[in-house]
Short mmCIF file of N, CA, C and O in Angstrom, two decimals:
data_model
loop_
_atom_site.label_atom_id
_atom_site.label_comp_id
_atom_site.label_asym_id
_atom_site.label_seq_id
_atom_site.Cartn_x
_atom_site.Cartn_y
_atom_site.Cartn_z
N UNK A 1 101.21 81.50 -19.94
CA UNK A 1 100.84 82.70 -20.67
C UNK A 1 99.72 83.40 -19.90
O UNK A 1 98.93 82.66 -19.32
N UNK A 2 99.54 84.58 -19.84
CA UNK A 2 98.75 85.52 -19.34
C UNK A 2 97.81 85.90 -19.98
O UNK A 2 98.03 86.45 -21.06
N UNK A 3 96.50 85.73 -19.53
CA UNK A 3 95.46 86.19 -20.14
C UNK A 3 95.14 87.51 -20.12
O UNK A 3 95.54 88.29 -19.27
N UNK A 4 94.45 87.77 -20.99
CA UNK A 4 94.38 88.88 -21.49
C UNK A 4 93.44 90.04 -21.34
O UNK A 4 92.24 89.92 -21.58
N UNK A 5 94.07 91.35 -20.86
CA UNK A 5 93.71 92.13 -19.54
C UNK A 5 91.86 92.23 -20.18
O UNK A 5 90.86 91.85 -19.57
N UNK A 6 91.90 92.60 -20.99
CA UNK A 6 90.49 92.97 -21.76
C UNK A 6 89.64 91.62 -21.33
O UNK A 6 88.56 91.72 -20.75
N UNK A 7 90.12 90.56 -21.60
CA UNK A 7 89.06 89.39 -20.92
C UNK A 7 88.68 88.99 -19.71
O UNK A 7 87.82 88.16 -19.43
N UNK A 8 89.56 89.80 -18.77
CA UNK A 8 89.14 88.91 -17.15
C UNK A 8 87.74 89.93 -17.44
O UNK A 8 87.26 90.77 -18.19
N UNK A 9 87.44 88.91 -15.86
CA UNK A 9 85.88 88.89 -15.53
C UNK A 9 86.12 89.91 -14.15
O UNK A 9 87.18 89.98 -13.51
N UNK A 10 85.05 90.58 -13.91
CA UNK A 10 85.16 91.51 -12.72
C UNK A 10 85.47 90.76 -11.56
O UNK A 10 86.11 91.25 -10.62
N UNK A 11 84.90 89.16 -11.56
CA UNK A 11 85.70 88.29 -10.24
C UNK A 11 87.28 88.32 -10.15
O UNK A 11 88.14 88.71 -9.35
N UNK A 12 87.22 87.69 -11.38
CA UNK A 12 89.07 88.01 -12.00
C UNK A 12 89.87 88.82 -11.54
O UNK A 12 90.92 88.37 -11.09
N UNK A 13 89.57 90.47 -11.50
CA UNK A 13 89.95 91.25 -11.61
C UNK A 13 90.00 91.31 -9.89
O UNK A 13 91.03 91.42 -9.22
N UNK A 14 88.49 91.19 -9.32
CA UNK A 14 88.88 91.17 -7.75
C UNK A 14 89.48 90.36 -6.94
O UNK A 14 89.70 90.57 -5.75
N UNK A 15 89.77 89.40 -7.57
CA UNK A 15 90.80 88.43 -6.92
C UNK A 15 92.06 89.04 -7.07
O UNK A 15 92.79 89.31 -6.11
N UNK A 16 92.35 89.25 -8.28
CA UNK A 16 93.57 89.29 -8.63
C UNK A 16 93.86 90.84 -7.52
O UNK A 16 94.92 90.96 -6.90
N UNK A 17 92.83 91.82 -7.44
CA UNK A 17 93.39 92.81 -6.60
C UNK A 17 93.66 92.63 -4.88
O UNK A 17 94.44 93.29 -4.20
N UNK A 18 92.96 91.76 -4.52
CA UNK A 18 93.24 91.10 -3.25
C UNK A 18 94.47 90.59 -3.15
O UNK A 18 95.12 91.21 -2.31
N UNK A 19 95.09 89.68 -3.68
CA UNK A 19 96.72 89.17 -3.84
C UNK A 19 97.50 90.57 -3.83
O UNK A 19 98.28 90.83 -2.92
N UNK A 20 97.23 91.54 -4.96
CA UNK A 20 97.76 92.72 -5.04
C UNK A 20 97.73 93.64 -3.79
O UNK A 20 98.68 94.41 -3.66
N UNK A 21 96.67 93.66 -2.79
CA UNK A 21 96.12 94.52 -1.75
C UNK A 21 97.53 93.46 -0.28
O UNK A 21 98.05 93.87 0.76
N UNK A 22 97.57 92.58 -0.75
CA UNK A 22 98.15 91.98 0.31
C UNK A 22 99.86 91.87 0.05
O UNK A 22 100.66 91.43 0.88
N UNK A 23 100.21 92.42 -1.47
CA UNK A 23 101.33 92.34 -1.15
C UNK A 23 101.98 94.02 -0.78
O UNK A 23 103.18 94.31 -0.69
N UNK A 24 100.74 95.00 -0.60
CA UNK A 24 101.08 96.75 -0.08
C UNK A 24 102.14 97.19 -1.17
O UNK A 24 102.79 98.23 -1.09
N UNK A 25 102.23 96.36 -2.12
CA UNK A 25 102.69 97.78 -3.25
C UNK A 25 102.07 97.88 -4.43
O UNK A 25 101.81 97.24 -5.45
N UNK A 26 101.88 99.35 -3.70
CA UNK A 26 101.21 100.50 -4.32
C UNK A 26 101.08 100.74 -6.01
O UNK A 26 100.09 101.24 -6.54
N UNK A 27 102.47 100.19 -6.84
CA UNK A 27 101.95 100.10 -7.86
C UNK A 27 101.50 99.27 -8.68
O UNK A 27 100.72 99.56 -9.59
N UNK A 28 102.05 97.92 -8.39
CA UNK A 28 101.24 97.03 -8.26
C UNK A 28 100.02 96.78 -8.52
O UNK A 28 99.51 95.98 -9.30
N UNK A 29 99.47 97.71 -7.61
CA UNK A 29 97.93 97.89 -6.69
C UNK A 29 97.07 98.74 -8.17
O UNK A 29 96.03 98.28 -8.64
N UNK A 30 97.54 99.61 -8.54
CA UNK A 30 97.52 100.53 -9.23
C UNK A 30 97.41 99.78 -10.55
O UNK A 30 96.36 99.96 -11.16
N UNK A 31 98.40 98.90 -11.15
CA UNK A 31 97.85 98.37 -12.18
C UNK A 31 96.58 97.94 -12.59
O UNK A 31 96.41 97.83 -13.81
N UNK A 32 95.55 97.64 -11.72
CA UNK A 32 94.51 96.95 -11.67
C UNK A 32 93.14 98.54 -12.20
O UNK A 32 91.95 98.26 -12.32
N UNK A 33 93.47 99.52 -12.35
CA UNK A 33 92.96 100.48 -12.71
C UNK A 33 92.73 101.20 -13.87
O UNK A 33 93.70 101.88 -14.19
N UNK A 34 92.04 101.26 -14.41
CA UNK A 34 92.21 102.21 -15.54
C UNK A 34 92.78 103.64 -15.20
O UNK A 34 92.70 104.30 -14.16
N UNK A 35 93.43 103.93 -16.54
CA UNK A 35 94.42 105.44 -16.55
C UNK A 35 93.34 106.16 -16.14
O UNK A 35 93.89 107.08 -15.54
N UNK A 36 91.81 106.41 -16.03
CA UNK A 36 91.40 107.54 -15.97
C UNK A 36 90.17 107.23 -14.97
O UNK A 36 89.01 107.61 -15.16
N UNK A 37 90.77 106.26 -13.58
CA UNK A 37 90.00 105.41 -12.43
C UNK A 37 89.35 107.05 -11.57
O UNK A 37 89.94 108.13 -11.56
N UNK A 38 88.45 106.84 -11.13
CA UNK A 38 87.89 107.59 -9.91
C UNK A 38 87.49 107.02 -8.92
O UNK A 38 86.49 106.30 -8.86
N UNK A 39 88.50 107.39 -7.70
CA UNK A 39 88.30 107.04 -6.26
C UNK A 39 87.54 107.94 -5.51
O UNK A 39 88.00 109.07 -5.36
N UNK A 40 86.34 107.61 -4.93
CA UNK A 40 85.27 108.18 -4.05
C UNK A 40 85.97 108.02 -3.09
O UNK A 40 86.42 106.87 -3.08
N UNK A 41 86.46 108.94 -1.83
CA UNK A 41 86.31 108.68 -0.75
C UNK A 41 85.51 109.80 -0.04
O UNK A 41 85.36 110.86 -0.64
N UNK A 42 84.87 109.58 1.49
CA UNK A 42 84.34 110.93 2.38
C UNK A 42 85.06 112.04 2.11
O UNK A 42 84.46 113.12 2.17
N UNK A 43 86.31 112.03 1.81
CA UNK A 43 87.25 113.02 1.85
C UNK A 43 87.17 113.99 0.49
O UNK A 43 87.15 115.22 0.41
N UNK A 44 87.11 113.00 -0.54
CA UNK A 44 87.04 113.63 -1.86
C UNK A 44 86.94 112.53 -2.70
O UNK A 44 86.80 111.33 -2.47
N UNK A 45 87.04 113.18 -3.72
CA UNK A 45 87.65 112.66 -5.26
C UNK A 45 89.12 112.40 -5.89
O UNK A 45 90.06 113.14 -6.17
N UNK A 46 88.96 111.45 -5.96
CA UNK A 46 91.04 111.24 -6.35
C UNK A 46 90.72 110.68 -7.81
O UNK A 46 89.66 110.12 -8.12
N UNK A 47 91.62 110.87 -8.53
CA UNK A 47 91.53 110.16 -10.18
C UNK A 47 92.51 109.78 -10.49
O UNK A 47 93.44 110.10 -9.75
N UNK A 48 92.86 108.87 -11.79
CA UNK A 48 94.07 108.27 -12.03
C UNK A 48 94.70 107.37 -11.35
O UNK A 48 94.41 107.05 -10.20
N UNK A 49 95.59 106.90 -12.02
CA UNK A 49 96.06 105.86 -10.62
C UNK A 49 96.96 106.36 -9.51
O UNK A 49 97.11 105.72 -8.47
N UNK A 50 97.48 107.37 -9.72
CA UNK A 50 98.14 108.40 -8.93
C UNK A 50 97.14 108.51 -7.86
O UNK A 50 97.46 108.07 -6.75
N UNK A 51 96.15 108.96 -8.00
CA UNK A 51 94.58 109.07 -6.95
C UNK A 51 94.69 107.41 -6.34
O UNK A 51 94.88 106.96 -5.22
N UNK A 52 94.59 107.14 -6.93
CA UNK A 52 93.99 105.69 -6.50
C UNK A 52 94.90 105.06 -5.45
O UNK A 52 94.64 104.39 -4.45
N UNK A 53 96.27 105.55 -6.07
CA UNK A 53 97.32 104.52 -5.18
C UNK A 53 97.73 105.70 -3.85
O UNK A 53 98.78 105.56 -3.22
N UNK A 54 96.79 106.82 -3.55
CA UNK A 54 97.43 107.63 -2.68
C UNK A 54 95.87 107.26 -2.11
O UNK A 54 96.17 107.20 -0.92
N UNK A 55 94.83 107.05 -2.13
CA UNK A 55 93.76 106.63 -1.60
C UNK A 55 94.36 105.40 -0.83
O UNK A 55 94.93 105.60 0.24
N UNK A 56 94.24 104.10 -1.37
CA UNK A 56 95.12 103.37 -0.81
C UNK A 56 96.16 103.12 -0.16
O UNK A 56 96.50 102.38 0.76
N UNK A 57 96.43 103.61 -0.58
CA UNK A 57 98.06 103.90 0.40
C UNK A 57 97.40 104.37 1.87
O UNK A 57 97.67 103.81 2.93
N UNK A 58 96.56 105.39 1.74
CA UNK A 58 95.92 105.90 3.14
C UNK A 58 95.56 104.60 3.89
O UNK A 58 95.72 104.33 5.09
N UNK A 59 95.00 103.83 2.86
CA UNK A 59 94.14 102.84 3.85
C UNK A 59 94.75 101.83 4.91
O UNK A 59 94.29 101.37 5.96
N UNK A 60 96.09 101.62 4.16
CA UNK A 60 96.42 100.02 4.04
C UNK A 60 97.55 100.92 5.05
O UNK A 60 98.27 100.05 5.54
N UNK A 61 98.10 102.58 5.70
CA UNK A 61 98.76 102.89 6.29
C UNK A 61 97.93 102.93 7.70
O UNK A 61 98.66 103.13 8.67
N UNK A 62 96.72 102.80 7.95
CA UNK A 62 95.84 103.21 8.68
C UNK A 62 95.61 101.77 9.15
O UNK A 62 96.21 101.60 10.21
N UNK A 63 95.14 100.99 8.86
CA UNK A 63 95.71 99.58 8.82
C UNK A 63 96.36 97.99 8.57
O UNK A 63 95.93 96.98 8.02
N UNK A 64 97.98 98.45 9.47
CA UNK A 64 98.65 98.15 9.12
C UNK A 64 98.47 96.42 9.52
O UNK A 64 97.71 96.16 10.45
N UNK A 65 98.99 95.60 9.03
CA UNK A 65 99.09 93.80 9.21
C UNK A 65 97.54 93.87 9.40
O UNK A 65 97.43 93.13 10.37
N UNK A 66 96.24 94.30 9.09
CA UNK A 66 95.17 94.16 9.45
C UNK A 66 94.34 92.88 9.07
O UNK A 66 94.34 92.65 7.86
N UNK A 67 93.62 91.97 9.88
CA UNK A 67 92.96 91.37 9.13
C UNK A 67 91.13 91.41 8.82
O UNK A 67 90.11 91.63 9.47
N UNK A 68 91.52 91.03 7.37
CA UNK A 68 90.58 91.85 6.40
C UNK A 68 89.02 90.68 6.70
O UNK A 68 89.21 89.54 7.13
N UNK A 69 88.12 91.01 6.52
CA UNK A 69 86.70 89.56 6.73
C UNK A 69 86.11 90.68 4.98
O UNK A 69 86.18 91.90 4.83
N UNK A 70 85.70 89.83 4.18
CA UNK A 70 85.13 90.25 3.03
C UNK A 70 83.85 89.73 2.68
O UNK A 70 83.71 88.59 3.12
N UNK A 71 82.82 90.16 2.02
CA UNK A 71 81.55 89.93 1.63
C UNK A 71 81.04 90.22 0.21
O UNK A 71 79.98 90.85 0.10
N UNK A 72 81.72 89.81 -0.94
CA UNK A 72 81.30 90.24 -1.62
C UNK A 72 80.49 90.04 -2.85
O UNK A 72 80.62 88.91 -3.32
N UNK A 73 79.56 90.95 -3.61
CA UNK A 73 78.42 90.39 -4.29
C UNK A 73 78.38 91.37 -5.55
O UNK A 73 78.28 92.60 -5.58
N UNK A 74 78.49 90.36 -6.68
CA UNK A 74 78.60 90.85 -8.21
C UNK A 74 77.36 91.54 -8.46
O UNK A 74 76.49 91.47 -7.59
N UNK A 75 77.17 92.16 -9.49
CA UNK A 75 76.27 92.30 -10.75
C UNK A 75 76.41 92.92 -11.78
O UNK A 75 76.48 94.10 -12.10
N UNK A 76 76.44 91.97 -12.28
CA UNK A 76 77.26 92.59 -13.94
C UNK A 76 78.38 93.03 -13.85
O UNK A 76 79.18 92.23 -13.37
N UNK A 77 78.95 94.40 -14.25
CA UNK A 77 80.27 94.86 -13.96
C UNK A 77 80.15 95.88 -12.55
O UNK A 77 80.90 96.86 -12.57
N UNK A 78 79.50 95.75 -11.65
CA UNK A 78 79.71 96.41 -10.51
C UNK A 78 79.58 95.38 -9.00
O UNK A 78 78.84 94.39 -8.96
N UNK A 79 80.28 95.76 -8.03
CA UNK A 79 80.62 94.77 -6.75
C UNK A 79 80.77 95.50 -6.10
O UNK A 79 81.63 96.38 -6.11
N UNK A 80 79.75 95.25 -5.23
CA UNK A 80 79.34 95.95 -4.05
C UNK A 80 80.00 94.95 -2.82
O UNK A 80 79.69 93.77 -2.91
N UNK A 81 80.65 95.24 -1.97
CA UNK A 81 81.87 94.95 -1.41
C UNK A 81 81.57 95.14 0.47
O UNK A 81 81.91 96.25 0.89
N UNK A 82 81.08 94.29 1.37
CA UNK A 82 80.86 94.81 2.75
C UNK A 82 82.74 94.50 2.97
O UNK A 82 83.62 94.11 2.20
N UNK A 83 82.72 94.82 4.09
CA UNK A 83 84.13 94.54 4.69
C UNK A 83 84.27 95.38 5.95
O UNK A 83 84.02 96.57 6.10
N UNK A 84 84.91 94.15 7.19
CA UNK A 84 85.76 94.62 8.27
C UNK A 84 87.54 94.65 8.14
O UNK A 84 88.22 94.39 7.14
N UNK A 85 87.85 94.92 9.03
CA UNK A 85 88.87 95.03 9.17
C UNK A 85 89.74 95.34 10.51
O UNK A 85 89.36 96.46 10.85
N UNK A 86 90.54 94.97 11.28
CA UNK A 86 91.25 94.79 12.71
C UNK A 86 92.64 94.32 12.68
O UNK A 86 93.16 93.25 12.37
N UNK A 87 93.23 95.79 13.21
CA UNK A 87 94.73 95.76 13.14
C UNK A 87 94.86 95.59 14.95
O UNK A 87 94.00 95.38 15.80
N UNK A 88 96.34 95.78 15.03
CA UNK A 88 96.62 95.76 16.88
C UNK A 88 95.52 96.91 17.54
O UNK A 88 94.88 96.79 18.58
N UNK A 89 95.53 98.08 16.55
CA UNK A 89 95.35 99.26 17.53
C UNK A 89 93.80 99.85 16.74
O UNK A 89 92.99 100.64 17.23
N UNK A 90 93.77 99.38 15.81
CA UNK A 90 92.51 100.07 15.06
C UNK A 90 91.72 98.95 14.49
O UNK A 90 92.06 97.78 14.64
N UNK A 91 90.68 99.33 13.85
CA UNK A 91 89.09 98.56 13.40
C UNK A 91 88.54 99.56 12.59
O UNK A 91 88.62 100.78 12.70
N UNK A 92 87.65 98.50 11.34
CA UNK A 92 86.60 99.21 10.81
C UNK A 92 85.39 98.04 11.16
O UNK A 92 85.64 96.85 11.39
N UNK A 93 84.08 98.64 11.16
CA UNK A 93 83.38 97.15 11.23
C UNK A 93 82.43 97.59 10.10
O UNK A 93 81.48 96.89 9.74
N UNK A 94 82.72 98.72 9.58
CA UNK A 94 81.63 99.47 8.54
C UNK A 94 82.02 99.67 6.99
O UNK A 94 81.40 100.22 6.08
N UNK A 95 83.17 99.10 7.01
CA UNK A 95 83.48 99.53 5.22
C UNK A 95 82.59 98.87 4.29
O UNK A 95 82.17 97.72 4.36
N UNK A 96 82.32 99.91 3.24
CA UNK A 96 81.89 99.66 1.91
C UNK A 96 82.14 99.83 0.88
O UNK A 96 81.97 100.94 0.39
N UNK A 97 82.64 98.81 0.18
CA UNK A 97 82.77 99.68 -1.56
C UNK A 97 82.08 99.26 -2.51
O UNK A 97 81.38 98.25 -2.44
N UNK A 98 82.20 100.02 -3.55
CA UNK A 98 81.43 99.35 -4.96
C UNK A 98 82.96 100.04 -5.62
O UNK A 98 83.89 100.81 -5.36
N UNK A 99 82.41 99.09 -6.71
CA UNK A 99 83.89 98.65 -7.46
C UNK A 99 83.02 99.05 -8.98
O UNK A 99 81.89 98.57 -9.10
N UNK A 100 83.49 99.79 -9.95
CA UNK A 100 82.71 99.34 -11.31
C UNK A 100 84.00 99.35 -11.94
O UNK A 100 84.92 100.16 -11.76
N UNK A 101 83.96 97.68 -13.24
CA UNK A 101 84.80 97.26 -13.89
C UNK A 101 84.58 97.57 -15.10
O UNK A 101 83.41 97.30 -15.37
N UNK A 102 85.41 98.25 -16.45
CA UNK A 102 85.76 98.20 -17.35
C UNK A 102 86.89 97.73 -18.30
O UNK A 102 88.02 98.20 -18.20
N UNK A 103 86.63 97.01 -19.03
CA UNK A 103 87.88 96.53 -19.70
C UNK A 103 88.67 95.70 -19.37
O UNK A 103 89.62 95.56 -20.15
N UNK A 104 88.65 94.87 -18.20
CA UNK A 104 89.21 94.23 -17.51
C UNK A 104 90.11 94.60 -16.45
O UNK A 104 91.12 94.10 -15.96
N UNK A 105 89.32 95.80 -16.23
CA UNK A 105 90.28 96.67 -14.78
C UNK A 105 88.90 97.53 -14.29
O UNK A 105 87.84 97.72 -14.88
N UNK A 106 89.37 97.98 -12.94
CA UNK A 106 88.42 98.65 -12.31
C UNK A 106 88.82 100.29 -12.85
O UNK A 106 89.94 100.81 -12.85
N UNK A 107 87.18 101.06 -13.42
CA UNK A 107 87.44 101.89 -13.74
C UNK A 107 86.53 103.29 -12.42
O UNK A 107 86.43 104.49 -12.68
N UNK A 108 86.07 102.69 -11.27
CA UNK A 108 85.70 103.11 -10.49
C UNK A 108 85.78 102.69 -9.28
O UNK A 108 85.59 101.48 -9.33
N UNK A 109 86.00 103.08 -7.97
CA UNK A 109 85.74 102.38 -6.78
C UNK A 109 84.80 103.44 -5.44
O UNK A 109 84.93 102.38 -4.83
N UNK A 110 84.42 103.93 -4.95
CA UNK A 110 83.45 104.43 -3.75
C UNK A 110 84.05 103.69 -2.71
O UNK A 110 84.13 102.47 -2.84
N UNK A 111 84.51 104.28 -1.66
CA UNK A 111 84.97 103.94 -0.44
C UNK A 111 84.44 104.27 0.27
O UNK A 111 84.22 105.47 0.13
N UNK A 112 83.77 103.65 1.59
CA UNK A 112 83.07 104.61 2.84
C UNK A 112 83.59 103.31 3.91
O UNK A 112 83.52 102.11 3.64
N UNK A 113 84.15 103.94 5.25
CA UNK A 113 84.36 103.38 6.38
C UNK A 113 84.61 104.12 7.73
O UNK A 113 85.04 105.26 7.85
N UNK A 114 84.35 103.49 8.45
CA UNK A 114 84.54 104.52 9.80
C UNK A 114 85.82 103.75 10.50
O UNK A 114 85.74 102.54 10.66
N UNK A 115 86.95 104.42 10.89
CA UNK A 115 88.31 104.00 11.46
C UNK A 115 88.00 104.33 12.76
O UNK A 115 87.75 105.50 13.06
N UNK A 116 87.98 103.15 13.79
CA UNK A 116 87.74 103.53 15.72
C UNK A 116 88.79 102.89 15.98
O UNK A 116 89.46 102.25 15.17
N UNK A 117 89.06 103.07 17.45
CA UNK A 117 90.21 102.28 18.15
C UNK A 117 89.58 100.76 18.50
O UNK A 117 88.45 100.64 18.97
N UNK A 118 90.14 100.03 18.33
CA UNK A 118 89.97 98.63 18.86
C UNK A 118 89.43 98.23 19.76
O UNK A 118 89.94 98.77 20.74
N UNK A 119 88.47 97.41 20.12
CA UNK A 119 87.84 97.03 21.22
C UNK A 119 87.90 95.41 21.46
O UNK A 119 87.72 94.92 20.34
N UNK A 120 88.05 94.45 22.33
CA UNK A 120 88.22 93.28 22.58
C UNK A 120 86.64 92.92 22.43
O UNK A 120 86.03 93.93 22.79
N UNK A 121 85.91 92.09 22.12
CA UNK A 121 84.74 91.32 21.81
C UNK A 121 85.00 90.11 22.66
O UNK A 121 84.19 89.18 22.67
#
């Protein structure tokens, strides 16, 4: 039996969107949102999960099979989120998000990252 969306815990919720982030569909992805989510990106403002899953969608098209390194640190209902990321051809080494949870879904997220071409280390 499935627990019940109103009770997960904002860890809960970010786990459970990571499994979701790794299987790239979009609505899926989108469940994890409230109907009336706001996505920050440099670019703009996206809302809904319609916003959300076309935010995403950008990301996860930008890099594709990428692998993800995560850092992340609660408080209360908000998670502030470091993260890299390195596909064949692209890199972030700068992403950030904050995540704020309501209800047992994320009812906010802030995105900031810089997309460069790949470099060998």
């Amino acid at each position: 039996m499935s627990k019940d969306i109103g009770a997960r815990t904002p860890q809960e919720v970010f786990a459970d969107h990571g499994t979701r982030l790794g299987s790239g569909d979009l609505d899926l992805i989108g469940e994890n949102y409230t109907e009336d989510a706001v996505f920050v990106t440099p670019e703009g403002v996206l809302t809904g999960r319609q916003g959300v899953k076309a935010g995403i969608g950008r990301l996860l098209a930008d890099l594709p099979d990428a692998d993800w390194q995560l850092t992340p640190q609660f408080a209360g209902n908000v998670l502030f989120l470091q993260w890299t990321a390195r596909s064949a051809g692209r890199q972030v080494t700068d992403g950030v998000d904050t995540f704020v949870f309501r209800g047992g879904l994320i009812s906010a997220q802030t995105v900031r990252y810089t997309l460069s071409p790949r470099t060998e280390q």
